[in-house]
Amino acid sequence: MNKLLNKEELPAKSEELLWQLAEASYQDGSPWTCEQFKQDLAAVDSHYLVLQPMEAFVSYRRVLDEAEIFNLAVLPEKKGQGLGKLLLQAVIQSCQSAGVERIFLEVRVRNFPAQALYLRMGFEIIGRRKNYYRHPQEDALIMEKKVTPASIK
């Protein structure tokens, strides 16, 4: 059975493992460098949920009543097994508990499997960022999910 860890529970120097997982998971390699993961892990407002053994993770930040998902990575051989959905459900629940009302993310315009997952999870396309991604250069779709904070349910 998989265990879900937050960033405080991760071993030291986890940035290398996260980068390797992201590098293997994304079609065009990791959008972040190992150093960016290291800096993000050190940030007080960043949040990580990592499935152990290291098969998938999500990183996000919460600011007031909004959150933004920065990475959702699942090893290629584990895709289609519901791990991305499990991580998204955990993020949504955490955000609701923290009073978040809106969750945002960006996704490559040609990443159809991820878009399908986000749409199934209640995200909507609200915009497009021209040439947002590099290597290769590509637009991003901006997606949003409105949630009801736990405090007003």
mmCIF file of C-alpha atoms in Angstrom:
data_model
loop_
_atom_site.group_PDB
_atom_site.id
_atom_site.type_symbol
_atom_site.label_atom_id
_atom_site.label_comp_id
_atom_site.label_asym_id
_atom_site.label_seq_id
_atom_site.Cartn_x
_atom_site.Cartn_y
_atom_site.Cartn_z
ATOM 1 C CA MET A 1 0.000 0.000 0.000
ATOM 2 C CA ASN A 2 1.259 3.461 -0.866
ATOM 3 C CA LYS A 3 1.889 6.022 1.832
ATOM 4 C CA LEU A 4 1.387 9.754 1.300
ATOM 5 C CA LEU A 5 4.115 11.950 2.773
ATOM 6 C CA ASN A 6 4.229 15.725 3.087
ATOM 7 C CA LYS A 7 7.475 17.622 2.548
ATOM 8 C CA GLU A 8 8.364 17.659 6.249
ATOM 9 C CA GLU A 9 8.407 13.856 6.217
ATOM 10 C CA LEU A 10 10.702 13.553 3.192
ATOM 11 C CA PRO A 11 14.339 12.545 3.663
ATOM 12 C CA ALA A 12 17.083 15.134 3.257
ATOM 13 C CA LYS A 13 18.132 15.914 -0.313
ATOM 14 C CA SER A 14 14.776 14.813 -1.742
ATOM 15 C CA GLU A 15 15.079 17.427 -4.474
ATOM 16 C CA GLU A 16 17.181 15.032 -6.557
ATOM 17 C CA LEU A 17 14.561 12.274 -6.278
ATOM 18 C CA LEU A 18 11.735 14.685 -7.115
ATOM 19 C CA TRP A 19 13.634 15.993 -10.137
ATOM 20 C CA GLN A 20 14.339 12.451 -11.357
ATOM 21 C CA LEU A 21 10.669 11.524 -10.985
ATOM 22 C CA ALA A 22 9.586 14.683 -12.838
ATOM 23 C CA GLU A 23 12.215 14.132 -15.538
ATOM 24 C CA ALA A 24 10.877 10.619 -16.154
ATOM 25 C CA SER A 25 7.206 11.616 -15.875
ATOM 26 C CA TYR A 26 6.851 14.606 -18.165
ATOM 27 C CA GLN A 27 6.902 13.964 -21.906
ATOM 28 C CA ASP A 28 9.457 16.741 -22.443
ATOM 29 C CA GLY A 29 11.392 16.234 -19.204
ATOM 30 C CA SER A 30 11.107 18.129 -15.946
ATOM 31 C CA PRO A 31 10.027 21.762 -16.265
ATOM 32 C CA TRP A 32 12.099 22.478 -13.136
ATOM 33 C CA THR A 33 15.765 21.979 -12.360
ATOM 34 C CA CYS A 34 17.000 20.144 -9.290
ATOM 35 C CA GLU A 35 17.951 23.532 -7.819
ATOM 36 C CA GLN A 36 14.405 24.843 -8.300
ATOM 37 C CA PHE A 37 13.038 21.840 -6.413
ATOM 38 C CA LYS A 38 15.564 22.480 -3.635
ATOM 39 C CA GLN A 39 14.500 26.121 -3.349
ATOM 40 C CA ASP A 40 10.819 25.229 -3.462
ATOM 41 C CA LEU A 41 11.175 22.577 -0.769
ATOM 42 C CA ALA A 42 12.823 25.206 1.448
ATOM 43 C CA ALA A 43 10.028 27.750 0.912
ATOM 44 C CA VAL A 44 7.711 28.035 3.910
ATOM 45 C CA ASP A 45 4.596 28.359 1.741
ATOM 46 C CA SER A 46 5.222 25.355 -0.511
ATOM 47 C CA HIS A 47 3.436 22.054 -0.022
ATOM 48 C CA TYR A 48 4.328 18.592 -1.333
ATOM 49 C CA LEU A 49 2.479 15.321 -1.245
ATOM 50 C CA VAL A 50 4.634 12.375 -2.300
ATOM 51 C CA LEU A 51 3.484 8.800 -2.781
ATOM 52 C CA GLN A 52 5.921 6.332 -1.254
ATOM 53 C CA PRO A 53 7.539 4.390 -2.700
ATOM 54 C CA MET A 54 8.471 7.421 -4.841
ATOM 55 C CA GLU A 55 6.021 6.929 -7.720
ATOM 56 C CA ALA A 56 4.184 10.244 -7.908
ATOM 57 C CA PHE A 57 4.047 13.679 -6.302
ATOM 58 C CA VAL A 58 2.242 16.978 -6.412
ATOM 59 C CA SER A 59 3.576 20.381 -5.377
ATOM 60 C CA TYR A 60 1.478 23.448 -4.735
ATOM 61 C CA ARG A 61 1.292 26.720 -2.848
ATOM 62 C CA ARG A 62 -1.540 28.310 -0.950
ATOM 63 C CA VAL A 63 -1.897 32.079 -0.612
ATOM 64 C CA LEU A 64 -4.920 33.364 1.292
ATOM 65 C CA ASP A 65 -7.984 31.835 -0.389
ATOM 66 C CA GLU A 66 -6.193 30.598 -3.531
ATOM 67 C CA ALA A 67 -3.842 27.765 -4.382
ATOM 68 C CA GLU A 68 -1.730 26.940 -7.415
ATOM 69 C CA ILE A 69 -0.525 23.501 -8.405
ATOM 70 C CA PHE A 70 2.999 23.661 -9.840
ATOM 71 C CA ASN A 71 3.850 20.014 -10.489
ATOM 72 C CA LEU A 72 1.904 16.788 -10.725
ATOM 73 C CA ALA A 73 4.169 13.943 -11.792
ATOM 74 C CA VAL A 74 3.485 10.216 -12.056
ATOM 75 C CA LEU A 75 6.040 7.670 -13.255
ATOM 76 C CA PRO A 76 5.154 6.509 -16.794
ATOM 77 C CA GLU A 77 4.686 2.880 -15.744
ATOM 78 C CA LYS A 78 2.252 3.990 -13.005
ATOM 79 C CA LYS A 79 0.078 6.258 -15.165
ATOM 80 C CA GLY A 80 -3.527 5.198 -15.541
ATOM 81 C CA GLN A 81 -3.653 3.635 -12.068
ATOM 82 C CA GLY A 82 -5.407 6.533 -10.335
ATOM 83 C CA LEU A 83 -2.340 8.001 -8.600
ATOM 84 C CA GLY A 84 -2.801 11.461 -10.149
ATOM 85 C CA LYS A 85 -6.448 11.451 -9.088
ATOM 86 C CA LEU A 86 -5.482 10.375 -5.573
ATOM 87 C CA LEU A 87 -2.980 13.244 -5.300
ATOM 88 C CA LEU A 88 -5.450 15.797 -6.680
ATOM 89 C CA GLN A 89 -8.114 14.640 -4.219
ATOM 90 C CA ALA A 90 -5.620 15.092 -1.366
ATOM 91 C CA VAL A 91 -4.705 18.602 -2.558
ATOM 92 C CA ILE A 92 -8.360 19.591 -2.892
ATOM 93 C CA GLN A 93 -9.151 18.283 0.594
ATOM 94 C CA SER A 94 -6.133 20.075 2.090
ATOM 95 C CA CYS A 95 -7.070 23.301 0.344
ATOM 96 C CA GLN A 96 -10.679 23.076 1.503
ATOM 97 C CA SER A 97 -9.499 22.590 5.094
ATOM 98 C CA ALA A 98 -7.280 25.678 4.730
ATOM 99 C CA GLY A 99 -10.143 27.872 3.473
ATOM 100 C CA VAL A 100 -9.072 27.928 -0.180
ATOM 101 C CA GLU A 101 -11.813 28.855 -2.657
ATOM 102 C CA ARG A 102 -9.978 28.530 -5.989
ATOM 103 C CA ILE A 103 -7.208 26.210 -7.220
ATOM 104 C CA PHE A 104 -5.264 27.050 -10.380
ATOM 105 C CA LEU A 105 -2.819 25.189 -12.602
ATOM 106 C CA GLU A 106 -1.234 25.370 -16.054
ATOM 107 C CA VAL A 107 -0.997 22.442 -18.438
ATOM 108 C CA ARG A 108 0.590 22.053 -21.874
ATOM 109 C CA VAL A 109 -1.955 22.391 -24.685
ATOM 110 C CA ARG A 110 -0.925 18.978 -26.056
ATOM 111 C CA ASN A 111 -0.985 17.149 -22.721
ATOM 112 C CA PHE A 112 -4.402 15.634 -23.338
ATOM 113 C CA PRO A 113 -4.265 12.912 -20.647
ATOM 114 C CA ALA A 114 -3.561 15.514 -17.926
ATOM 115 C CA GLN A 115 -6.256 17.830 -19.264
ATOM 116 C CA ALA A 116 -8.765 14.953 -19.194
ATOM 117 C CA LEU A 117 -7.889 14.183 -15.561
ATOM 118 C CA TYR A 118 -8.204 17.831 -14.530
ATOM 119 C CA LEU A 119 -11.557 18.174 -16.303
ATOM 120 C CA ARG A 120 -12.846 14.990 -14.597
ATOM 121 C CA MET A 121 -11.755 16.471 -11.262
ATOM 122 C CA GLY A 122 -13.827 19.613 -11.861
ATOM 123 C CA PHE A 123 -11.229 22.010 -13.266
ATOM 124 C CA GLU A 124 -12.299 24.345 -16.073
ATOM 125 C CA ILE A 125 -10.197 25.998 -18.775
ATOM 126 C CA ILE A 126 -10.224 29.738 -18.097
ATOM 127 C CA GLY A 127 -7.418 31.017 -20.323
ATOM 128 C CA ARG A 128 -4.248 30.435 -22.287
ATOM 129 C CA ARG A 129 -0.651 31.596 -21.776
ATOM 130 C CA LYS A 130 1.120 32.054 -25.106
ATOM 131 C CA ASN A 131 4.561 30.386 -25.309
ATOM 132 C CA TYR A 132 4.515 29.624 -21.565
ATOM 133 C CA TYR A 133 6.581 26.439 -21.829
ATOM 134 C CA ARG A 134 10.099 26.026 -23.237
ATOM 135 C CA HIS A 135 11.808 22.954 -24.699
ATOM 136 C CA PRO A 136 9.679 22.763 -26.756
ATOM 137 C CA GLN A 137 7.982 26.119 -26.803
ATOM 138 C CA GLU A 138 4.274 25.649 -26.273
ATOM 139 C CA ASP A 139 1.203 27.421 -24.950
ATOM 140 C CA ALA A 140 -0.298 26.563 -21.576
ATOM 141 C CA LEU A 141 -3.950 26.252 -20.735
ATOM 142 C CA ILE A 142 -4.884 27.915 -17.450
ATOM 143 C CA MET A 143 -7.329 25.830 -15.452
ATOM 144 C CA GLU A 144 -9.278 26.611 -12.307
ATOM 145 C CA LYS A 145 -11.337 24.640 -9.817
ATOM 146 C CA LYS A 146 -13.672 26.420 -7.466
ATOM 147 C CA VAL A 147 -13.947 24.713 -4.105
ATOM 148 C CA THR A 148 -16.052 25.246 -1.022
ATOM 149 C CA PRO A 149 -13.867 25.812 2.026
ATOM 150 C CA ALA A 150 -14.547 23.359 4.859
ATOM 151 C CA SER A 151 -15.401 26.252 7.183
ATOM 152 C CA ILE A 152 -18.545 27.150 5.180
ATOM 153 C CA LYS A 153 -19.778 23.704 4.118
#
